[in-house]
mmCIF file of C-alpha atoms in Angstrom:
data_model
loop_
_atom_site.group_PDB
_atom_site.id
_atom_site.type_symbol
_atom_site.label_atom_id
_atom_site.label_comp_id
_atom_site.label_asym_id
_atom_site.label_seq_id
_atom_site.Cartn_x
_atom_site.Cartn_y
_atom_site.Cartn_z
ATOM 1 C CA MET A 1 0.050 0.180 0.709
ATOM 2 C CA LYS A 2 1.635 3.299 -1.345
ATOM 3 C CA ILE A 3 0.445 6.594 0.595
ATOM 4 C CA GLN A 4 0.151 10.158 -1.382
ATOM 5 C CA THR A 5 -0.288 13.383 0.334
ATOM 6 C CA THR A 6 -1.378 16.213 -2.220
ATOM 7 C CA ASN A 7 -0.045 20.100 -0.539
ATOM 8 C CA LEU A 8 0.949 23.167 -1.958
ATOM 9 C CA ASP A 9 0.752 26.180 1.266
ATOM 10 C CA LYS A 10 -1.205 28.133 -1.404
ATOM 11 C CA GLY A 11 -4.933 27.859 -2.619
ATOM 12 C CA GLY A 12 -6.612 27.317 -6.017
ATOM 13 C CA GLY A 13 -3.774 25.364 -7.606
ATOM 14 C CA GLY A 14 -6.129 22.951 -8.498
ATOM 15 C CA LYS A 15 -5.643 20.134 -5.470
ATOM 16 C CA SER A 16 -8.374 18.611 -5.092
ATOM 17 C CA SER A 17 -8.845 18.427 -8.336
ATOM 18 C CA HIS A 18 -6.023 16.994 -9.101
ATOM 19 C CA THR A 19 -6.731 14.780 -5.979
ATOM 20 C CA TYR A 20 -9.955 13.841 -7.236
ATOM 21 C CA ASN A 21 -9.065 13.215 -11.260
ATOM 22 C CA GLU A 22 -6.285 11.253 -9.797
ATOM 23 C CA GLY A 23 -8.778 8.768 -8.021
ATOM 24 C CA ASP A 24 -10.590 8.069 -10.728
ATOM 25 C CA TRP A 25 -7.880 7.799 -12.826
ATOM 26 C CA LEU A 26 -6.265 4.868 -10.439
ATOM 27 C CA SER A 27 -8.872 3.143 -10.192
ATOM 28 C CA ARG A 28 -10.998 3.331 -13.140
ATOM 29 C CA VAL A 29 -7.802 3.286 -15.908
ATOM 30 C CA LYS A 30 -5.364 1.794 -13.501
ATOM 31 C CA ASN A 31 -7.877 -1.011 -11.647
ATOM 32 C CA LYS A 32 -5.894 0.603 -8.715
ATOM 33 C CA ARG A 33 -7.761 -0.210 -4.664
ATOM 34 C CA VAL A 34 -8.483 3.866 -3.675
ATOM 35 C CA LEU A 35 -9.068 5.354 -0.426
ATOM 36 C CA LEU A 36 -9.098 8.924 -1.080
ATOM 37 C CA ILE A 37 -8.926 10.601 2.631
ATOM 38 C CA ASP A 38 -10.010 14.393 2.633
ATOM 39 C CA GLY A 39 -7.759 15.945 5.015
ATOM 40 C CA ALA A 40 -8.828 19.899 4.063
ATOM 41 C CA ARG A 41 -11.606 21.798 6.567
ATOM 42 C CA GLU A 42 -13.209 23.213 3.479
ATOM 43 C CA CYS A 43 -14.575 19.551 2.516
ATOM 44 C CA ASN A 44 -14.521 19.959 -1.580
ATOM 45 C CA LEU A 45 -13.523 16.354 -2.038
ATOM 46 C CA THR A 46 -16.005 15.319 0.349
ATOM 47 C CA HIS A 47 -18.978 17.286 -1.169
ATOM 48 C CA SER A 48 -17.559 15.597 -4.622
ATOM 49 C CA PHE A 49 -19.574 12.612 -3.320
ATOM 50 C CA ASP A 50 -22.957 11.842 -2.133
ATOM 51 C CA VAL A 51 -22.317 9.835 0.478
ATOM 52 C CA THR A 52 -22.614 10.414 4.335
ATOM 53 C CA SER A 53 -21.109 8.781 7.399
ATOM 54 C CA GLU A 54 -21.431 8.646 11.305
ATOM 55 C CA LYS A 55 -17.161 9.149 11.638
ATOM 56 C CA THR A 56 -14.901 11.499 9.638
ATOM 57 C CA ILE A 57 -10.791 12.397 10.204
ATOM 58 C CA TYR A 58 -12.453 14.070 12.837
ATOM 59 C CA ASP A 59 -12.684 10.796 14.554
ATOM 60 C CA ILE A 60 -9.693 9.735 13.422
ATOM 61 C CA PHE A 61 -7.322 12.713 15.333
ATOM 62 C CA THR A 62 -9.372 11.889 18.077
ATOM 63 C CA THR A 63 -11.016 8.686 18.786
ATOM 64 C CA GLY A 64 -9.357 6.754 16.602
ATOM 65 C CA GLU A 65 -12.927 5.109 15.135
ATOM 66 C CA TYR A 66 -12.669 5.313 11.528
ATOM 67 C CA GLU A 67 -15.348 4.650 8.738
ATOM 68 C CA ILE A 68 -15.315 4.202 4.650
ATOM 69 C CA CYS A 69 -17.622 5.083 2.848
ATOM 70 C CA ARG A 70 -17.496 3.037 -0.826
ATOM 71 C CA ILE A 71 -17.996 5.117 -3.858
ATOM 72 C CA ASN A 72 -17.964 2.213 -6.357
ATOM 73 C CA ASP A 73 -15.761 -1.630 -6.369
ATOM 74 C CA ASN A 74 -12.127 0.476 -6.390
ATOM 75 C CA LEU A 75 -12.437 4.122 -5.161
ATOM 76 C CA SER A 76 -13.485 4.381 -1.142
ATOM 77 C CA LEU A 77 -13.511 7.807 0.822
ATOM 78 C CA ILE A 78 -13.501 9.073 4.624
ATOM 79 C CA ARG A 79 -14.619 11.916 5.370
ATOM 80 C CA GLY A 80 -13.332 14.883 5.787
ATOM 81 C CA ASP A 81 -14.274 17.002 8.830
ATOM 82 C CA GLU A 82 -15.013 21.491 9.803
ATOM 83 C CA ARG A 83 -13.274 20.333 12.811
ATOM 84 C CA LEU A 84 -10.071 19.483 11.370
ATOM 85 C CA THR A 85 -8.141 22.442 12.712
ATOM 86 C CA ASP A 86 -4.841 22.315 14.662
ATOM 87 C CA GLU A 87 -6.686 24.041 17.476
ATOM 88 C CA GLN A 88 -9.935 21.539 18.175
ATOM 89 C CA LEU A 89 -7.330 18.842 17.937
ATOM 90 C CA ASP A 90 -5.428 20.304 20.485
ATOM 91 C CA LEU A 91 -2.513 18.996 18.170
ATOM 92 C CA SER A 92 0.107 20.811 19.159
ATOM 93 C CA SER A 93 0.135 20.438 23.378
ATOM 94 C CA ARG A 94 -0.107 16.780 22.212
ATOM 95 C CA ASN A 95 2.691 14.099 22.597
ATOM 96 C CA ASN A 96 4.574 13.341 19.517
ATOM 97 C CA LYS A 97 2.359 16.054 17.546
ATOM 98 C CA TYR A 98 3.525 15.272 13.687
ATOM 99 C CA LEU A 99 3.326 11.368 14.416
ATOM 100 C CA GLN A 100 -0.701 11.425 15.883
ATOM 101 C CA LEU A 101 -1.392 9.870 12.476
ATOM 102 C CA PHE A 102 1.257 7.693 12.216
ATOM 103 C CA MET A 103 0.671 6.018 15.141
ATOM 104 C CA TRP A 104 -2.643 5.534 13.937
ATOM 105 C CA PHE A 105 -1.562 4.391 10.410
ATOM 106 C CA SER A 106 0.410 2.083 12.119
ATOM 107 C CA GLU A 107 -2.309 0.431 14.084
ATOM 108 C CA HIS A 108 -4.592 -0.481 11.430
ATOM 109 C CA TYR A 109 -1.601 -0.873 8.586
ATOM 110 C CA ASP A 110 -2.567 -4.290 7.816
ATOM 111 C CA GLU A 111 -6.538 -4.073 7.869
ATOM 112 C CA LEU A 112 -5.526 -0.635 5.377
ATOM 113 C CA ALA A 113 -2.918 -2.747 3.514
ATOM 114 C CA GLU A 114 -6.393 -5.752 3.486
ATOM 115 C CA GLN A 115 -8.316 -3.416 0.796
ATOM 116 C CA PHE A 116 -6.203 -1.163 -0.834
ATOM 117 C CA ASP A 117 -3.231 -0.719 -3.230
ATOM 118 C CA ILE A 118 -2.698 3.149 -2.694
ATOM 119 C CA ILE A 119 -4.683 5.742 -0.026
ATOM 120 C CA LEU A 120 -5.188 9.778 -1.548
ATOM 121 C CA ILE A 121 -4.669 12.437 0.882
ATOM 122 C CA ASP A 122 -5.926 15.609 0.133
ATOM 123 C CA THR A 123 -5.155 18.898 2.631
ATOM 124 C CA HIS A 124 -5.468 22.191 3.581
ATOM 125 C CA ASN A 125 -2.875 25.190 2.150
ATOM 126 C CA ASP A 126 -1.029 25.284 5.419
ATOM 127 C CA GLU A 127 1.779 23.884 6.993
ATOM 128 C CA SER A 128 -0.290 22.712 9.894
ATOM 129 C CA LEU A 129 0.655 20.246 11.915
ATOM 130 C CA VAL A 130 -3.252 18.470 10.774
ATOM 131 C CA THR A 131 -1.527 18.562 7.424
ATOM 132 C CA ALA A 132 2.045 17.422 9.230
ATOM 133 C CA ASN A 133 0.844 14.855 10.181
ATOM 134 C CA PHE A 134 -0.532 13.938 6.521
ATOM 135 C CA ILE A 135 3.080 14.367 5.522
ATOM 136 C CA ALA A 136 4.514 12.122 7.907
ATOM 137 C CA VAL A 137 2.624 9.074 6.965
ATOM 138 C CA SER A 138 3.097 9.747 3.298
ATOM 139 C CA ASP A 139 5.625 7.872 0.409
ATOM 140 C CA ILE A 140 5.372 11.071 -1.469
ATOM 141 C CA VAL A 141 4.568 14.379 -1.320
ATOM 142 C CA LEU A 142 2.813 15.781 -3.982
ATOM 143 C CA GLY A 143 2.681 19.668 -4.603
ATOM 144 C CA VAL A 144 0.548 20.974 -7.837
ATOM 145 C CA THR A 145 0.588 24.696 -9.122
ATOM 146 C CA ASP A 146 -0.269 27.493 -11.254
ATOM 147 C CA ALA A 147 2.469 29.126 -13.026
ATOM 148 C CA SER A 148 2.808 31.932 -10.798
ATOM 149 C CA THR A 149 5.458 32.875 -8.657
ATOM 150 C CA ASN A 150 3.494 32.555 -5.255
ATOM 151 C CA GLY A 151 2.529 29.423 -6.516
ATOM 152 C CA PHE A 152 6.587 28.456 -7.004
ATOM 153 C CA ARG A 153 7.069 30.026 -4.420
ATOM 154 C CA ALA A 154 4.625 27.809 -2.270
ATOM 155 C CA TRP A 155 6.647 24.654 -3.856
ATOM 156 C CA LEU A 156 10.063 25.465 -2.051
ATOM 157 C CA ALA A 157 8.885 26.132 0.424
ATOM 158 C CA LEU A 158 6.804 22.706 0.647
ATOM 159 C CA LYS A 159 10.204 21.404 0.151
ATOM 160 C CA LYS A 160 11.681 22.837 3.068
ATOM 161 C CA PHE A 161 8.532 22.590 4.911
ATOM 162 C CA VAL A 162 8.874 18.494 4.384
ATOM 163 C CA ASP A 163 12.570 18.460 5.240
ATOM 164 C CA TYR A 164 11.405 20.141 8.610
ATOM 165 C CA ILE A 165 8.877 17.462 8.838
ATOM 166 C CA LYS A 166 11.366 14.745 8.942
ATOM 167 C CA SER A 167 13.407 16.502 11.004
ATOM 168 C CA GLU A 168 10.832 16.663 13.718
ATOM 169 C CA ALA A 169 9.799 12.925 13.634
ATOM 170 C CA VAL A 170 12.521 10.696 15.230
ATOM 171 C CA GLU A 171 13.239 8.307 17.113
ATOM 172 C CA VAL A 172 15.465 9.638 20.029
ATOM 173 C CA ILE A 173 18.245 7.396 20.385
ATOM 174 C CA THR A 174 19.172 6.823 16.661
ATOM 175 C CA LYS A 175 18.135 10.258 15.211
ATOM 176 C CA LYS A 176 16.554 8.010 12.243
ATOM 177 C CA SER A 177 13.421 10.651 11.465
ATOM 178 C CA TYR A 178 10.739 8.268 11.109
ATOM 179 C CA VAL A 179 9.659 10.463 7.962
ATOM 180 C CA LYS A 180 10.538 9.138 4.467
ATOM 181 C CA ALA A 181 7.441 11.530 2.250
ATOM 182 C CA GLU A 182 9.840 12.764 -0.620
ATOM 183 C CA ALA A 183 8.646 16.012 -2.462
ATOM 184 C CA TYR A 184 7.403 16.178 -5.818
ATOM 185 C CA LEU A 185 5.503 18.675 -8.216
ATOM 186 C CA ILE A 186 3.188 19.000 -11.322
ATOM 187 C CA GLY A 187 2.173 21.918 -13.130
ATOM 188 C CA ASN A 188 -1.521 22.701 -13.296
ATOM 189 C CA LYS A 189 -3.029 25.290 -15.001
ATOM 190 C CA ILE A 190 -0.834 25.544 -18.207
ATOM 191 C CA GLU A 191 -2.031 28.265 -20.662
ATOM 192 C CA PHE A 192 -1.774 26.868 -24.530
ATOM 193 C CA TYR A 193 -2.445 28.873 -27.552
ATOM 194 C CA GLY A 194 -1.823 26.617 -30.498
ATOM 195 C CA ASN A 195 0.795 24.798 -29.915
ATOM 196 C CA ASN A 196 2.249 27.039 -27.588
ATOM 197 C CA VAL A 197 2.651 28.119 -24.212
ATOM 198 C CA THR A 198 1.666 31.263 -22.815
ATOM 199 C CA GLU A 199 4.784 33.701 -21.806
ATOM 200 C CA THR A 200 5.077 32.768 -17.510
ATOM 201 C CA CYS A 201 3.374 29.545 -18.176
ATOM 202 C CA LYS A 202 7.475 29.153 -20.714
ATOM 203 C CA GLN A 203 9.511 30.752 -17.857
ATOM 204 C CA PHE A 204 7.373 28.464 -15.576
ATOM 205 C CA LEU A 205 8.335 25.053 -17.189
ATOM 206 C CA ASP A 206 11.865 26.325 -17.814
ATOM 207 C CA VAL A 207 12.735 26.596 -14.443
ATOM 208 C CA VAL A 208 10.685 23.732 -13.055
ATOM 209 C CA GLN A 209 12.031 21.257 -15.316
ATOM 210 C CA GLU A 210 15.995 21.261 -14.861
ATOM 211 C CA ASP A 211 14.424 20.663 -10.672
ATOM 212 C CA GLU A 212 14.376 16.802 -10.463
ATOM 213 C CA ALA A 213 11.171 16.483 -8.798
ATOM 214 C CA TYR A 214 8.843 17.661 -11.375
ATOM 215 C CA LEU A 215 7.092 15.046 -12.500
ATOM 216 C CA GLY A 216 4.522 17.030 -15.519
ATOM 217 C CA SER A 217 2.334 20.411 -16.448
ATOM 218 C CA ILE A 218 -1.410 19.711 -16.945
ATOM 219 C CA GLN A 219 -2.949 21.581 -19.480
ATOM 220 C CA LYS A 220 -4.937 24.536 -18.355
ATOM 221 C CA LYS A 221 -9.356 22.954 -19.619
ATOM 222 C CA GLU A 222 -12.233 23.462 -19.069
ATOM 223 C CA LEU A 223 -12.472 20.276 -18.521
ATOM 224 C CA VAL A 224 -10.640 19.786 -15.266
ATOM 225 C CA ALA A 225 -12.362 22.423 -14.317
ATOM 226 C CA LYS A 226 -15.890 21.580 -14.883
ATOM 227 C CA SER A 227 -14.714 17.457 -12.960
ATOM 228 C CA LEU A 228 -15.390 19.026 -9.140
ATOM 229 C CA VAL A 229 -18.964 20.795 -10.255
ATOM 230 C CA ILE A 230 -20.329 18.006 -12.648
ATOM 231 C CA ASN A 231 -19.091 15.757 -9.669
ATOM 232 C CA GLN A 232 -17.974 13.407 -12.974
ATOM 233 C CA SER A 233 -13.661 13.251 -13.151
ATOM 234 C CA VAL A 234 -11.994 13.736 -16.636
ATOM 235 C CA PHE A 235 -12.238 10.248 -17.535
ATOM 236 C CA GLU A 236 -15.482 9.522 -16.832
ATOM 237 C CA GLN A 237 -16.743 12.210 -19.658
ATOM 238 C CA ARG A 238 -14.432 10.653 -22.228
ATOM 239 C CA GLU A 239 -16.538 7.506 -21.152
ATOM 240 C CA GLN A 240 -19.458 10.253 -22.460
ATOM 241 C CA MET A 241 -17.674 11.108 -25.217
ATOM 242 C CA THR A 242 -18.562 10.782 -29.890
ATOM 243 C CA GLU A 243 -15.248 9.418 -31.462
ATOM 244 C CA LYS A 244 -15.133 13.336 -33.017
ATOM 245 C CA GLN A 245 -15.051 14.347 -29.555
ATOM 246 C CA LYS A 246 -12.656 11.586 -28.188
ATOM 247 C CA GLN A 247 -9.932 12.973 -30.901
ATOM 248 C CA ASP A 248 -10.319 16.563 -30.305
ATOM 249 C CA HIS A 249 -9.305 16.084 -26.680
ATOM 250 C CA GLN A 250 -6.808 12.840 -27.981
ATOM 251 C CA LYS A 251 -4.081 15.520 -26.791
ATOM 252 C CA PHE A 252 -5.349 16.789 -23.052
ATOM 253 C CA TYR A 253 -5.589 13.199 -22.584
ATOM 254 C CA ASP A 254 -3.162 11.631 -23.837
ATOM 255 C CA ASN A 255 -0.236 14.584 -21.701
ATOM 256 C CA ILE A 256 -2.682 14.061 -18.468
ATOM 257 C CA GLU A 257 -1.877 10.104 -18.505
ATOM 258 C CA TYR A 258 1.922 10.585 -19.010
ATOM 259 C CA VAL A 259 1.431 12.323 -16.121
ATOM 260 C CA TYR A 260 -0.970 10.733 -13.718
ATOM 261 C CA GLN A 261 1.326 7.222 -14.862
ATOM 262 C CA ASN A 262 4.732 9.631 -13.803
ATOM 263 C CA ILE A 263 3.229 9.782 -10.138
ATOM 264 C CA LEU A 264 1.620 6.545 -10.022
ATOM 265 C CA THR A 265 5.843 5.552 -11.462
ATOM 266 C CA VAL A 266 7.473 7.096 -8.684
ATOM 267 C CA LEU A 267 4.426 6.814 -5.914
ATOM 268 C CA GLU A 268 5.264 3.421 -6.268
ATOM 269 C CA GLY A 269 8.709 3.448 -6.120
ATOM 270 C CA GLU A 270 10.480 3.562 -9.407
ATOM 271 C CA ALA A 271 12.402 6.207 -10.964
ATOM 272 C CA ALA A 272 10.446 8.685 -13.146
ATOM 273 C CA MET B 1 20.568 38.322 -14.044
ATOM 274 C CA THR B 2 18.302 35.894 -15.501
ATOM 275 C CA ASN B 3 14.994 37.944 -16.177
ATOM 276 C CA ASN B 4 13.116 34.943 -15.301
ATOM 277 C CA ARG B 5 11.198 35.521 -12.765
ATOM 278 C CA PHE B 6 10.820 32.164 -11.608
ATOM 279 C CA ALA B 7 14.282 31.316 -11.892
ATOM 280 C CA GLN B 8 15.108 34.715 -9.843
ATOM 281 C CA LEU B 9 13.050 33.392 -7.078
ATOM 282 C CA ARG B 10 14.172 29.605 -6.941
ATOM 283 C CA ASP B 11 17.840 31.425 -6.875
ATOM 284 C CA THR B 12 16.903 33.801 -3.811
ATOM 285 C CA PHE B 13 14.680 32.093 -2.159
ATOM 286 C CA ASP B 14 17.393 30.602 0.649
ATOM 287 C CA LYS B 15 17.970 34.180 1.582
ATOM 288 C CA GLU B 16 14.585 35.440 2.473
ATOM 289 C CA LEU B 17 14.594 35.094 6.415
ATOM 290 C CA PRO B 18 13.225 31.879 7.542
ATOM 291 C CA LYS B 19 8.854 31.064 8.135
ATOM 292 C CA LYS B 20 8.646 30.959 12.288
ATOM 293 C CA ARG B 21 6.706 28.514 12.539
ATOM 294 C CA LYS B 22 4.153 27.602 15.533
ATOM 295 C CA GLN B 23 6.220 25.907 18.848
ATOM 296 C CA SER B 24 3.942 24.117 21.207
ATOM 297 C CA SER B 25 4.063 25.497 24.502
ATOM 298 C CA GLY B 26 2.744 24.737 27.447
ATOM 299 C CA LYS B 27 0.982 27.908 27.576
ATOM 300 C CA GLU B 28 -1.725 26.892 26.158
ATOM 301 C CA VAL B 29 -2.871 23.655 28.549
ATOM 302 C CA ALA B 30 -2.637 25.590 31.632
ATOM 303 C CA ALA B 31 -4.847 29.470 29.809
ATOM 304 C CA GLN B 32 -7.704 25.669 29.598
ATOM 305 C CA LYS B 33 -7.465 25.475 33.201
ATOM 306 C CA SER B 34 -9.359 28.098 35.940
ATOM 307 C CA PRO B 35 -8.310 29.407 37.810
ATOM 308 C CA ASP B 36 -7.546 27.013 41.461
ATOM 309 C CA SER B 37 -9.299 29.566 43.377
ATOM 310 C CA TYR B 38 -12.170 30.753 41.688
ATOM 311 C CA ASP B 39 -13.121 26.822 43.092
ATOM 312 C CA LYS B 40 -11.722 27.571 46.403
ATOM 313 C CA LYS B 41 -14.726 29.941 46.524
ATOM 314 C CA GLY B 42 -17.466 28.146 43.922
ATOM 315 C CA ARG B 43 -18.161 30.937 42.934
ATOM 316 C CA TYR B 44 -17.580 33.242 39.116
ATOM 317 C CA PRO B 45 -19.087 34.054 35.960
ATOM 318 C CA PHE B 46 -21.050 31.820 34.114
ATOM 319 C CA SER B 47 -19.189 33.036 31.422
ATOM 320 C CA LEU B 48 -15.503 32.202 32.228
ATOM 321 C CA HIS B 49 -16.926 28.807 33.348
ATOM 322 C CA TYR B 50 -14.302 25.659 31.280
ATOM 323 C CA ASP B 51 -17.206 24.809 29.854
ATOM 324 C CA VAL B 52 -18.414 28.236 28.529
ATOM 325 C CA ARG B 53 -15.304 29.658 27.855
ATOM 326 C CA TYR B 54 -14.606 27.062 25.309
ATOM 327 C CA ASN B 55 -17.840 25.961 24.127
ATOM 328 C CA LYS B 56 -19.501 28.681 23.762
ATOM 329 C CA LEU B 57 -16.809 31.835 23.704
ATOM 330 C CA GLU B 58 -17.617 31.881 20.082
ATOM 331 C CA GLU B 59 -21.902 32.620 21.499
ATOM 332 C CA LEU B 60 -21.106 35.070 23.364
ATOM 333 C CA VAL B 61 -19.063 37.300 21.798
ATOM 334 C CA SER B 62 -21.623 36.924 19.010
ATOM 335 C CA TYR B 63 -24.601 37.320 21.166
ATOM 336 C CA HIS B 64 -23.038 40.460 22.955
ATOM 337 C CA LYS B 65 -22.120 41.783 19.862
ATOM 338 C CA ALA B 66 -18.508 42.226 20.622
ATOM 339 C CA LYS B 67 -15.684 42.789 18.542
ATOM 340 C CA SER B 68 -13.475 39.652 19.643
ATOM 341 C CA ALA B 69 -13.454 37.012 22.350
ATOM 342 C CA SER B 70 -10.800 39.249 24.108
ATOM 343 C CA ASP B 71 -13.259 42.753 24.062
ATOM 344 C CA TYR B 72 -15.778 41.132 25.324
ATOM 345 C CA LEU B 73 -14.040 39.352 27.691
ATOM 346 C CA GLU B 74 -12.290 42.259 28.804
ATOM 347 C CA LYS B 75 -15.850 43.875 29.033
ATOM 348 C CA LEU B 76 -16.330 40.916 31.296
ATOM 349 C CA ILE B 77 -13.692 41.190 33.617
ATOM 350 C CA ILE B 78 -14.485 45.327 33.451
ATOM 351 C CA GLN B 79 -18.418 44.422 34.458
ATOM 352 C CA GLU B 80 -17.917 42.237 37.317
ATOM 353 C CA TRP B 81 -14.324 44.216 38.041
ATOM 354 C CA ASN B 82 -17.452 47.190 39.141
ATOM 355 C CA LYS B 83 -19.387 45.151 40.680
ATOM 356 C CA LEU B 84 -17.479 44.333 43.216
ATOM 357 C CA GLN B 85 -16.582 47.901 44.123
ATOM 358 C CA ARG B 86 -20.119 48.548 44.368
ATOM 359 C CA LYS B 87 -20.825 45.598 46.561
ATOM 360 C CA LEU B 88 -17.547 47.041 48.584
ATOM 361 C CA LYS B 89 -19.362 50.118 49.074
ATOM 362 C CA ASP B 90 -22.204 48.875 49.832
#
């Protein structure tokens, strides 16, 4: 079982849309058993699914009890909760404040690994202890940013944040970190005109392409924006398209699947 | 120097002041407990009762149309102080 957290301390970059679409691609196209965890207090990911439950992610942090909502055969969800804040959970005064979720996962790892191949966690755009807890259990942390300097600054900060969590969550005797997450980046909402990108996007791509952690970029497209509006992933939308429409969007789909495959490759521990 | 704003940012980012991260302190825990003297006397304003302070504070602030929790508590303390002064005079 592999765990990915999507995070960036900047809103509007497309974290939730990405998690939603990646989750559907993994389950629908790659036939993986996927558990989505909505770790963002605005609960946008949760709102995309018509499911309800007594327990939410908040209960995992408080009582340790959990409830998994089945979306379909391959896709499940642990619902988000607006109370998921450092203050409500009083995380700062707990011992091992970065490892609360880590301890929960240790306890439930086997039962989760039996049911799921991949866990995708969506987070709020912040560097809170809640977010740090999600990063601490992850194999990879994926930064999703548009081609803006604020987004790029947030990516540079995310790498430092991951290093900071690693340095804080150490075993006291051996000084070995419990956290093994590696940070990766994808560009999002890249604007094309014809076969070219805009000047800002070009500058952005020139720089991120030099970064070893860069896994590709996704084109700005109405299909993606629409996915969280009509609650249908871009891959579900493709299934309803005519052959002509499929051809028109072929390049977009080839690219998004190339980027998602790169993410899956690093997530499964192979070099991209 | 390059004209690429992203490259400039990348090259100067490490020189920017490091973020101040929240550190845990004992203060928050201590503040969640009412002073012992309140318990001994067995009398304290309803709003300062532990459960009310932490579960209902936001609602009390909006009910009393205070600007903030500290504004509300300041007014409450002044009110209690005046009440005490009046009692002492009597």
